[in-house]
Structure formats: C-alpha cells, structure tokens
Short mmCIF file of C-alpha atoms in Angstrom, two decimals:
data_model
loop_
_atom_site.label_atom_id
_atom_site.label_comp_id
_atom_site.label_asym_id
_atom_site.label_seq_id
_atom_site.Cartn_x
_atom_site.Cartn_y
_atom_site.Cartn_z
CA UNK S 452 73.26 124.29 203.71
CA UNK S 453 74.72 120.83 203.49
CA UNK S 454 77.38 119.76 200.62
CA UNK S 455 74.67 118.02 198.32
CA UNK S 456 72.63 120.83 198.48
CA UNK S 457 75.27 123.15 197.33
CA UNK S 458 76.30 120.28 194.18
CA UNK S 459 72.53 120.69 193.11
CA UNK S 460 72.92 124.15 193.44
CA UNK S 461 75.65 124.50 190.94
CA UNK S 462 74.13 122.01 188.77
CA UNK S 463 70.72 124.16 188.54
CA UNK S 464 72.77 127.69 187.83
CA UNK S 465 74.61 126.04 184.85
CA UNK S 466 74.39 128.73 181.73
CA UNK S 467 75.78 128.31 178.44
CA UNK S 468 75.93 132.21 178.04
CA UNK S 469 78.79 134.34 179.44
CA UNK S 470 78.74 132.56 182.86
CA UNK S 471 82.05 131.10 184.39
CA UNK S 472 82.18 127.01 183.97
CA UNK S 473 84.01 125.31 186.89
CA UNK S 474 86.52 125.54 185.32
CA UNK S 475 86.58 129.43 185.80
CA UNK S 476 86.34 129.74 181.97
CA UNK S 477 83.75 131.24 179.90
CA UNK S 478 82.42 128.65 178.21
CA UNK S 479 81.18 130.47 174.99
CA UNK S 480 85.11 131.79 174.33
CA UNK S 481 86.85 128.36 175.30
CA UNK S 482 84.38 126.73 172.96
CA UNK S 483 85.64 129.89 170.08
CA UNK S 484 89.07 129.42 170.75
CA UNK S 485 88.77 125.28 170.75
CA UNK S 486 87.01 126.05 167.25
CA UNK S 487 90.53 128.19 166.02
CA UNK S 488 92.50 125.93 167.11
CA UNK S 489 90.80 122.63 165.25
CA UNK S 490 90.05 125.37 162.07
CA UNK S 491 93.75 125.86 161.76
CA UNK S 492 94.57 121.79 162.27
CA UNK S 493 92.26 121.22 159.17
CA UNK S 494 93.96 123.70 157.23
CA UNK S 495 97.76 122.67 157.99
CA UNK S 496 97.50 119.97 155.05
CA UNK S 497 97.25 122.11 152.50
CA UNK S 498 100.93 123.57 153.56
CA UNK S 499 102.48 120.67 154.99
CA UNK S 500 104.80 117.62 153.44
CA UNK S 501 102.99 114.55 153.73
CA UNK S 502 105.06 113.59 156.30
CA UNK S 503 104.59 116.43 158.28
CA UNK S 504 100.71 115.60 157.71
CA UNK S 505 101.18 112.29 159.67
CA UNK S 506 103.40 114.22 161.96
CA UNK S 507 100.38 116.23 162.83
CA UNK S 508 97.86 113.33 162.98
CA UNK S 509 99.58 111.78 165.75
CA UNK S 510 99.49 114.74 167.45
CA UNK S 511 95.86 115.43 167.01
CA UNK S 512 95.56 111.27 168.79
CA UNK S 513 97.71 113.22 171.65
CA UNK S 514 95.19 115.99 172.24
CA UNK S 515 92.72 112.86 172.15
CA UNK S 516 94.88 111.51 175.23
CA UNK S 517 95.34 114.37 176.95
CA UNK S 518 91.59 115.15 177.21
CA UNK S 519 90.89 112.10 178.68
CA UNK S 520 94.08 112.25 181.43
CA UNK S 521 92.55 116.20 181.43
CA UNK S 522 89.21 114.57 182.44
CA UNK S 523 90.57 111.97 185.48
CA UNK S 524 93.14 113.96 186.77
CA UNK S 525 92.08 118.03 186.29
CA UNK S 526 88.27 117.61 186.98
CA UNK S 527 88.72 114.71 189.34
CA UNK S 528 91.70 114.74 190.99
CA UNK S 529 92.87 111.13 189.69
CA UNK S 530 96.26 110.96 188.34
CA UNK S 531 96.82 108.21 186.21
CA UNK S 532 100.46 107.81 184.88
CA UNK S 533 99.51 103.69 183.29
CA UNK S 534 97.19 105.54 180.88
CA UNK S 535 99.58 104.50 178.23
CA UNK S 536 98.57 100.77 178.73
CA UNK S 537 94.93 101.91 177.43
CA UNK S 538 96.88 103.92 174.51
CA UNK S 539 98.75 100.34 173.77
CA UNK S 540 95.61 98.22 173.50
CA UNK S 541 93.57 100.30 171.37
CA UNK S 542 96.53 100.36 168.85
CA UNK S 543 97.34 96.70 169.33
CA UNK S 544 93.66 96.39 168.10
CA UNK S 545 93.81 98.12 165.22
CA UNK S 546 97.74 96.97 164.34
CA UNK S 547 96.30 93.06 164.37
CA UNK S 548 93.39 94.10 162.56
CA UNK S 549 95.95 95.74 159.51
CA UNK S 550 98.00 93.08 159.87
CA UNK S 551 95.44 89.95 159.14
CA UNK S 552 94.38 92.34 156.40
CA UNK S 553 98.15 92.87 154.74
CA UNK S 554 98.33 89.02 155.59
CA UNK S 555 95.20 88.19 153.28
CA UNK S 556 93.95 85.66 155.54
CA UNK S 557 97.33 84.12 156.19
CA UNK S 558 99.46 83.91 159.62
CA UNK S 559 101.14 87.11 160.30
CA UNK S 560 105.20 86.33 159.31
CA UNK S 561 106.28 87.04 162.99
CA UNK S 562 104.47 84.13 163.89
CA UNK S 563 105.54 82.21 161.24
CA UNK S 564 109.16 83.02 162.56
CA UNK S 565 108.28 82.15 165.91
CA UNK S 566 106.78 78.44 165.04
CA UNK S 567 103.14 79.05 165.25
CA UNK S 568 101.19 77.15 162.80
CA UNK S 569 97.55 78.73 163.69
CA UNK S 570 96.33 81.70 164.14
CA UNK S 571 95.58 82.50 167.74
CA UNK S 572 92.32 82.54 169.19
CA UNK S 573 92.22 86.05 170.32
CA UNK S 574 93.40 87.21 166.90
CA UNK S 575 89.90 85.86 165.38
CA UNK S 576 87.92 88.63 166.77
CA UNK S 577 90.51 91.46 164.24
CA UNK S 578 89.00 89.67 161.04
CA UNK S 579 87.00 91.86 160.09
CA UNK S 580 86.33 95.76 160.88
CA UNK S 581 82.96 95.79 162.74
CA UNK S 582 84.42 92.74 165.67
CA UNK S 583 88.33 95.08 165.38
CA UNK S 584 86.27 98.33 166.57
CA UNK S 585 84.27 96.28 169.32
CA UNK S 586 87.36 95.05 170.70
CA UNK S 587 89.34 98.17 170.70
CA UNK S 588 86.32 99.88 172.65
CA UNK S 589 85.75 96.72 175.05
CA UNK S 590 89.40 95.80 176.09
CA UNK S 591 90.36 99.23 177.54
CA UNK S 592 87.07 99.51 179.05
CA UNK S 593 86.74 96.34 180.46
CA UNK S 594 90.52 96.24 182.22
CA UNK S 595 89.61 100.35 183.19
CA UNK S 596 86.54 98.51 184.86
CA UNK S 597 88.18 95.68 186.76
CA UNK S 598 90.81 98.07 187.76
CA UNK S 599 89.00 100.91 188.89
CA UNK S 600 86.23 99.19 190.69
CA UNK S 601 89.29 97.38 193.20
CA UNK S 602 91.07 100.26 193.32
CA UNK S 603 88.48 102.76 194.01
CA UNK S 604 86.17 100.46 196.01
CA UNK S 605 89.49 99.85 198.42
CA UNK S 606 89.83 103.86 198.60
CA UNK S 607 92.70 103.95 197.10
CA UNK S 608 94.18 107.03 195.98
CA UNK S 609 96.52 109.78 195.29
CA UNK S 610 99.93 108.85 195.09
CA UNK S 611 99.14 105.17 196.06
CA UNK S 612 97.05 104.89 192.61
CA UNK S 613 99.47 106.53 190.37
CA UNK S 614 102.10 104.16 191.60
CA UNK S 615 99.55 101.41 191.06
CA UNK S 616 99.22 102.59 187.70
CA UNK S 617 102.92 102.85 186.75
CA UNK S 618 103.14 99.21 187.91
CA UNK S 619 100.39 98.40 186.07
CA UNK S 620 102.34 99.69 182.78
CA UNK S 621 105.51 97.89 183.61
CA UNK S 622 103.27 94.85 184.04
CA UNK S 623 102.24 95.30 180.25
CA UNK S 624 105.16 95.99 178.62
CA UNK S 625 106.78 93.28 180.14
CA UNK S 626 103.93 91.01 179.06
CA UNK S 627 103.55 92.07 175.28
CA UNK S 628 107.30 92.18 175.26
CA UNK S 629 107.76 88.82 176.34
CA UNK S 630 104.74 87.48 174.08
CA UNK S 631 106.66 87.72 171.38
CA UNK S 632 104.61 85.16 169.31
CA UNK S 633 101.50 86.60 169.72
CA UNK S 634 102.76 90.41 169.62
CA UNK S 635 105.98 91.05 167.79
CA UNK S 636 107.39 91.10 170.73
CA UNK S 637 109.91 94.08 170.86
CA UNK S 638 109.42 94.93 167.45
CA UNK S 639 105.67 95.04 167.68
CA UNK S 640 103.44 95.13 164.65
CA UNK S 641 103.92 96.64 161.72
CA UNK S 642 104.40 96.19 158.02
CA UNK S 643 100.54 97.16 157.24
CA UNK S 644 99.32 97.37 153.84
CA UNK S 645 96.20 99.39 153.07
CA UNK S 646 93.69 101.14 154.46
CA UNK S 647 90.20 101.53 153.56
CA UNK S 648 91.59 99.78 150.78
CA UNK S 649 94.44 102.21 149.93
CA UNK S 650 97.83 102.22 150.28
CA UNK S 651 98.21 103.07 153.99
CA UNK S 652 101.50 104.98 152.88
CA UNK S 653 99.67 106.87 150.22
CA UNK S 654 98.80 110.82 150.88
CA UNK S 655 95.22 109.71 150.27
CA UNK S 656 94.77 107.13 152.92
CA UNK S 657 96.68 109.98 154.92
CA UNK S 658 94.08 112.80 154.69
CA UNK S 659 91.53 110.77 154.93
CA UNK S 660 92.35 109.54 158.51
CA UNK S 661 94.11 112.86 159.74
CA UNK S 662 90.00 113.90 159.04
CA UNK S 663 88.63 111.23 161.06
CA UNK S 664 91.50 111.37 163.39
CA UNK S 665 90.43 115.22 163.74
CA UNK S 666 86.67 114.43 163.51
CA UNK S 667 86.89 112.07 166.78
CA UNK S 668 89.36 114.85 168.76
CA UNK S 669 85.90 117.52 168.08
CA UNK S 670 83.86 114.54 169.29
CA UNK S 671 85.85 113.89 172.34
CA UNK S 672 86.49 117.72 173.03
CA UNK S 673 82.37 118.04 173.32
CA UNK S 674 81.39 114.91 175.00
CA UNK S 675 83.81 115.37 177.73
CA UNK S 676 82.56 119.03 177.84
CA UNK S 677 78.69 118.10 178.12
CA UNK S 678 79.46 115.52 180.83
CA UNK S 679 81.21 118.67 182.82
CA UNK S 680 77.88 120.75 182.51
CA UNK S 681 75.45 118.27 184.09
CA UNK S 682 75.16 117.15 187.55
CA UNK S 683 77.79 114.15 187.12
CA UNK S 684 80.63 116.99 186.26
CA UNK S 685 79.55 118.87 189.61
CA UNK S 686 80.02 115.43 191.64
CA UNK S 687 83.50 114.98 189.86
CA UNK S 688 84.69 118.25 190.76
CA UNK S 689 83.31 117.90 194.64
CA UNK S 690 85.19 114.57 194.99
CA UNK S 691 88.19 116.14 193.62
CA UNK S 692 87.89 119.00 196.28
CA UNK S 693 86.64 116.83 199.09
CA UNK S 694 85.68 113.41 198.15
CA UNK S 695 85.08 112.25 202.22
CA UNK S 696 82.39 115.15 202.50
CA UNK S 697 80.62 114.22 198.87
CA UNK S 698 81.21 110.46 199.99
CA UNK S 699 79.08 111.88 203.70
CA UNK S 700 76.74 113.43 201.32
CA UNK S 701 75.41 110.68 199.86
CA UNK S 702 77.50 109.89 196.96
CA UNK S 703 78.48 107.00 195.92
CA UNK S 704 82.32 108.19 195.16
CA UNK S 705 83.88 104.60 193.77
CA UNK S 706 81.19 104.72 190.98
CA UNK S 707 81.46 108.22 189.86
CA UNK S 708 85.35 107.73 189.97
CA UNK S 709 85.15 103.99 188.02
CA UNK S 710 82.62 105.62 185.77
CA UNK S 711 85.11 108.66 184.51
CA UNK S 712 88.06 106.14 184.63
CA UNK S 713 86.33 103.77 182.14
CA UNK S 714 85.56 106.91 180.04
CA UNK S 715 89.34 108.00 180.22
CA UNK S 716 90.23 104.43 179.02
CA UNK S 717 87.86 104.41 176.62
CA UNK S 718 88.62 107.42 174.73
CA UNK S 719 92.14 106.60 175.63
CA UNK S 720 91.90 103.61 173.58
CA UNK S 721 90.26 105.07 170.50
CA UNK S 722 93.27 107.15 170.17
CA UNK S 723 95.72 104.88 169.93
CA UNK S 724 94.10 102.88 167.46
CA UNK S 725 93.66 106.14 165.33
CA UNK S 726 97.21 106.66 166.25
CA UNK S 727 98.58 103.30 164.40
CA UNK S 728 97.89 104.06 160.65
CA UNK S 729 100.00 107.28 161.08
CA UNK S 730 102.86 105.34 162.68
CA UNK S 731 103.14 102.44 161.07
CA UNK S 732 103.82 100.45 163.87
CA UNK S 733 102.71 99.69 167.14
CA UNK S 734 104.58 97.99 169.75
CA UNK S 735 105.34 97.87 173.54
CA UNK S 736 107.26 100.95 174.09
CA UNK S 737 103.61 103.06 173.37
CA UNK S 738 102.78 101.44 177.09
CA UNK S 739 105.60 102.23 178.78
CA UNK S 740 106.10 104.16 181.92
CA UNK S 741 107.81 107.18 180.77
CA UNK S 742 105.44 107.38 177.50
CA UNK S 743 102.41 107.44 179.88
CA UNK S 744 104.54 110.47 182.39
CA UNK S 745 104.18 111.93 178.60
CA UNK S 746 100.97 112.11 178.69
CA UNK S 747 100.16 113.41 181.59
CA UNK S 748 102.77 116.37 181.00
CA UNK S 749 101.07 117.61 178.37
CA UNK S 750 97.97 117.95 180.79
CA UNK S 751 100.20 119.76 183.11
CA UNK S 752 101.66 122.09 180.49
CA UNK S 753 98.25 123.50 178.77
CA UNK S 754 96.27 123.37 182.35
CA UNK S 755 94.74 121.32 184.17
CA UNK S 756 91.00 121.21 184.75
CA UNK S 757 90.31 123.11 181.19
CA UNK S 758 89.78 120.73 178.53
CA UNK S 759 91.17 123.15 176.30
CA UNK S 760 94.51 123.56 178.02
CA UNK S 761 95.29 119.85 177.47
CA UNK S 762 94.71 120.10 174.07
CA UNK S 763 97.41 123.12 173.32
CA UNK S 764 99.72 121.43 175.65
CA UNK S 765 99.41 118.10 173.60
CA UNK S 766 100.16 120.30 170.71
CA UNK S 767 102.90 122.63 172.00
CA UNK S 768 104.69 120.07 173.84
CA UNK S 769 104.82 117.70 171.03
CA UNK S 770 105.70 120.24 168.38
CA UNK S 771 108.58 121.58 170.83
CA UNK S 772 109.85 117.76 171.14
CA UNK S 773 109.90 117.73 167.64
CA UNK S 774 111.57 120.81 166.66
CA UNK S 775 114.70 120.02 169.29
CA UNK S 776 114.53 116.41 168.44
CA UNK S 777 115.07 117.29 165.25
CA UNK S 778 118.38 120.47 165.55
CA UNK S 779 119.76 118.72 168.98
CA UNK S 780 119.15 115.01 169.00
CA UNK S 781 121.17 114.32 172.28
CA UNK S 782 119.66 116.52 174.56
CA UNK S 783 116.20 117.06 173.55
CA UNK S 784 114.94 115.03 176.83
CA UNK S 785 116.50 118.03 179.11
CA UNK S 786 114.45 120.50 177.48
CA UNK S 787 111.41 118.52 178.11
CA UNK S 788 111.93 117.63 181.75
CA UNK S 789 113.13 121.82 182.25
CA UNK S 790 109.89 122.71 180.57
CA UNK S 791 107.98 120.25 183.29
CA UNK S 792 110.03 121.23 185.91
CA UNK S 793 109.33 124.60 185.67
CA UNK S 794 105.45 124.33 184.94
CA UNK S 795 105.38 122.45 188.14
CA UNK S 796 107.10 125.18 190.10
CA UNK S 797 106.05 128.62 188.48
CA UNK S 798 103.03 128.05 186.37
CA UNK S 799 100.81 125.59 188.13
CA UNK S 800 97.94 126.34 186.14
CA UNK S 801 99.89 125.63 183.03
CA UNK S 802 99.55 128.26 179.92
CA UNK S 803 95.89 128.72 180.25
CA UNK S 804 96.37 129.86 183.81
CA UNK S 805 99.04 132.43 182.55
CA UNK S 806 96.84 133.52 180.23
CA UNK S 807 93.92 133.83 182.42
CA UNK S 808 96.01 135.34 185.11
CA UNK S 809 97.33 138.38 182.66
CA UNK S 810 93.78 138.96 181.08
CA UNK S 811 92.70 139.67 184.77
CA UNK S 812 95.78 142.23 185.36
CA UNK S 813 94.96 143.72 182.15
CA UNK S 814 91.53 144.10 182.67
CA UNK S 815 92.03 145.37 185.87
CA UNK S 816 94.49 148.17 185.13
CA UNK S 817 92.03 149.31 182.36
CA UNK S 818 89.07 149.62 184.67
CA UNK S 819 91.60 151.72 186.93
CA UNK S 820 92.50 154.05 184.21
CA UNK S 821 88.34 154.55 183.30
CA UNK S 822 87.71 155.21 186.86
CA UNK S 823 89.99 158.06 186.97
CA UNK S 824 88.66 158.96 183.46
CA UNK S 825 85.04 159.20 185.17
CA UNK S 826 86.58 160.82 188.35
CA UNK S 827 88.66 163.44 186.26
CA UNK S 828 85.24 164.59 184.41
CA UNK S 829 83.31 164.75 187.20
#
C-alpha cells in the first residue's frame, strides 16, 4: 500500500461519532468541552469589573492566535515564532482606521508633530469600514503569501524557518518603529474615540466587541476544525510526519504548506485587529520577537496538535501572567519561562496530553478491577 493510498484511506474512514480524530481525540467530547469552555467566557461579564471584561477580551484574541500557531505548527509541523508580525498588521489596520475616525477627517496629531501636512497614501484605504476590513484581511495574507511561497518553494524548514521568522519580526519592529510619521513610531497608535459610534471606553462598546471578539474565536475554533476532517487536514498531518514521502507521493507539499500559512496569517490578523479596541493602543512591541515566542507558548502549554489545547493554554497562561504580574511585578517573567521550561521537558503534550494520559490509566485500572469482578463470579 503506498503513502497516498493510506492519506485517502484516512480521509474516507473520517466519522463524526465516537471515532478518534488525528488528533487522538474524540471529536464529539473536544467539541463538548470547547462548548464549556466558550459557555463560561460568555458568562464571565456578568461577574467581572469592566476592566476585567477587556482583560478577558484580549484573551479570547489570544485563543484566536493560538489556534492559528495550533494549526501551522501542531497539525503541520511549521513553527512560526514571526507570527506576531501578522498580529501587528491586523491591529495597525484597525488602530488607523479608529484613528482617522477620532480624527474626523483630519491628520492624525502624531503626524502633525512629525511635519506631515497630508495624509499618506496608504492611510486612504482606513476611511471607511468596508476598505479597513479588506485591508486587515489582505495585508497579512498577502506578505503570508510572498513569504511562504519562497520559503517553502526553497524547502526551507524547521529550525531554518523559525529563525527566518524571528528575523522577519525584528525586521518589522524596526521598520514601524523607525516610521515614526506614518506609525507613532514607539508610541504607536492610540487615543481612539468611538466605536460603532460609542465611546470605545464605555462598558457598552465593551460587551459588544468581547461578543464579536468571542463570536469570531467559535468561528475560527470550527473552520480550522472542518479543514482537519477533510482530505487537506490528512495531507497536513502526513507532511508533518514525513513530508519527503507525501512530497514522493504526489503532493504538492509547498502549496499545502503556503496554503495553511496564509490561513494562520489570516486568522492571525483578524485577531489583532479585534485585539485593538480592548487595548487602546497598538504599537510595535505587539510584533516583537519575544511577544510572538508568546504565542507559540501558549500552543505548547494546552497541546499541540488539539485545537482545543491551544485555546486553554491561551487562557491559562495568560490568566497566570496576570495574576503574578499583578502580586510579584519583578519576577513574573521567571514563572513564565519555568512553566515553559518544564512543559518542554515533562509534559510534551502539554495539559491535554496529561489529561489524556491519566483518563487512559484510569480507565485502565477500572477495566482491571471488572475483570476480576467477572473472574471472581465465575
């Protein structure tokens, strides 16, 4: 049986039932325990500050993130750690967009200070909603494109393109830092006014997008989880396991793998626009190198390969940052790089492979104990 053969053959026994997904997970219970988790996000409003509400909603554009890494890195075996440059463009789209809007039409004050007289001409296509949500969409995509299609064409890979991606988000920073009169520069963007027409700092506004925000992580959660049930998700998974043999099989590997890479980016994107109106701000740090390691920690945390792993490890992670951030300022960073540290060495599978690992024991040991039930009787 050659290697295409057995792809087609995992594609035809897909079952949305009580089989095993390739992940290893029963699809019908991840999809349960996905739909806890989001039921509980929608109700945390209705006990949380409003700050703690936009707290949240930048957490919920995390889980957003993390999916997407979750789909490159855990299905496919790409690890991206530039991902934070896609994060940084979709929220420089919408931060321009919320800024011509506080500015009424006028130049933005920055580059006022900075001695521009016009507006631009990549600013014109933020004027209005419909051309701000092209543009956060297309830019991502479009530099996910270029950058995939050289890479992956080249066969490069592994370590080679997650250094190529780091330099990629040095690259950017440096750029939009030094930009200044066309970015913020340091400071980035900020000082936005309303949204949807109401005060962006107003617990309205705030509910309103920590719905959508919430809305689009359901979206992404199922999309990403439909792709991995058809015949493309097979291919993904073989040229994460062996892409020379599905390349000798017929596969055309540098499409598949510029394909999901786009799709990362894209999503990617989305998220950090949703991400802005919850900030406030949006500047160059949100591309940096160690904000894009970040990301892909909270990947390794929850599990790789699970969809539903990255999303509690975008959530636990975050919420742990938070909470020591919060008593212990000065050494909250140690705690986060001993949490990695020893996810990398003891728990490779991250939480969902410690919980998978002790429902097996535990199902084991009772099936032992009915056995010498059955053997007792008889």
């Amino acid at each position: 049986m050659t290697f295409k053969t057995k792809i087609s053959d995992l594609y035809k026994s897909v079952v949305y039932g009580s089989e095993s997904s390739i992940d290893g997970l029963n699809p019908k219970r991840k999809n349960i325990a996905f739909a806890v988790v989001v039921l509980v996000i929608a109700l945390l409003p209705l006990f949380l500050s409003p700050f703690r509400v936009s707290l949240v909603g930048k957490f919920i554009t995390y889980a957003i993130v993390a999916l997407s890494i979750d789909l490159i890195w855990g299905y496919t075996g790409i690890l991206s750690l530039g991902h934070g440059v896609f994060f940084g463009l979709g929220g420089y789209g919408m931060g321009m967009y919320l800024k011509l809007v506080a500015s009424r039409g006028n130049l933005p004050d920055f580059m006022s200070w900075s001695g521009r007289t016009s507006l631009p001409w990549f600013w014109e296509f933020y004027k209005s909603a419909p051309e701000a949500v092209m543009m956060i969409i297309l830019v991502p995509s479009l530099l996910a494109f270029v950058l995939g299609l050289l890479t992956f064409l080249n066969r490069i890979k592994g370590v080679y393109f997650s250094i190529l991606s780091q330099a990629l988000a040095l690259v950017f920073v440096t750029l939009f830092v030094g930009l200044q009169q066309y970015t913020g520069g340091t400071n980035g963007i900020t000082e936005f006014s309303t949204l949807f027409g109401l005060p962006i700092a107003g617990i309205k506004a705030k509910l309103i997008w920590y719905y959508v925000a919430l809305m689009f992580l359901v979206t992404t959660y199922f999309c990403f989880a439909s792709i991995m049930r058809t015949k493309c998700g097979r291919v993904l998974v073989a040229i994460r396991d062996g892409e020379n043999r599905a390349r000798f099989s017929g596969y055309q590997t540098a499409g598949y793998k510029t394909f999901v890479y786009v799709l990362s980016a894209l999503f990617t994107g989305i998220a950090g626009a949703l991400f802005v109106p919850f900030s406030g701000i949006i500047s160059p740090s949100e591309m940096s190198i160690s904000n894009s390691i970040d990301m892909a920690i909270w990947v390794a945390v929850g599990g790789r390969g699970t969809l539903i792993g990255a999303v509690i490890g975008a959530f636990i992670v975050n919420i742990t940052k938070t909470l020591i951030s919060e008593s212990l300022p000065e050494i909250w960073s140690y705690f986060i790089g001993a949490i990695f540290v020893v996810v990398v060495l003891f728990l490779p599978r991250g939480l969902t492979g410690v919980f998978t690992d002790a429902k097996a024991i535990i199902s084991k040991k009772l099936a032992g104990k009915s056995l010498v039930k059955e053997e007792a009787v008889s």
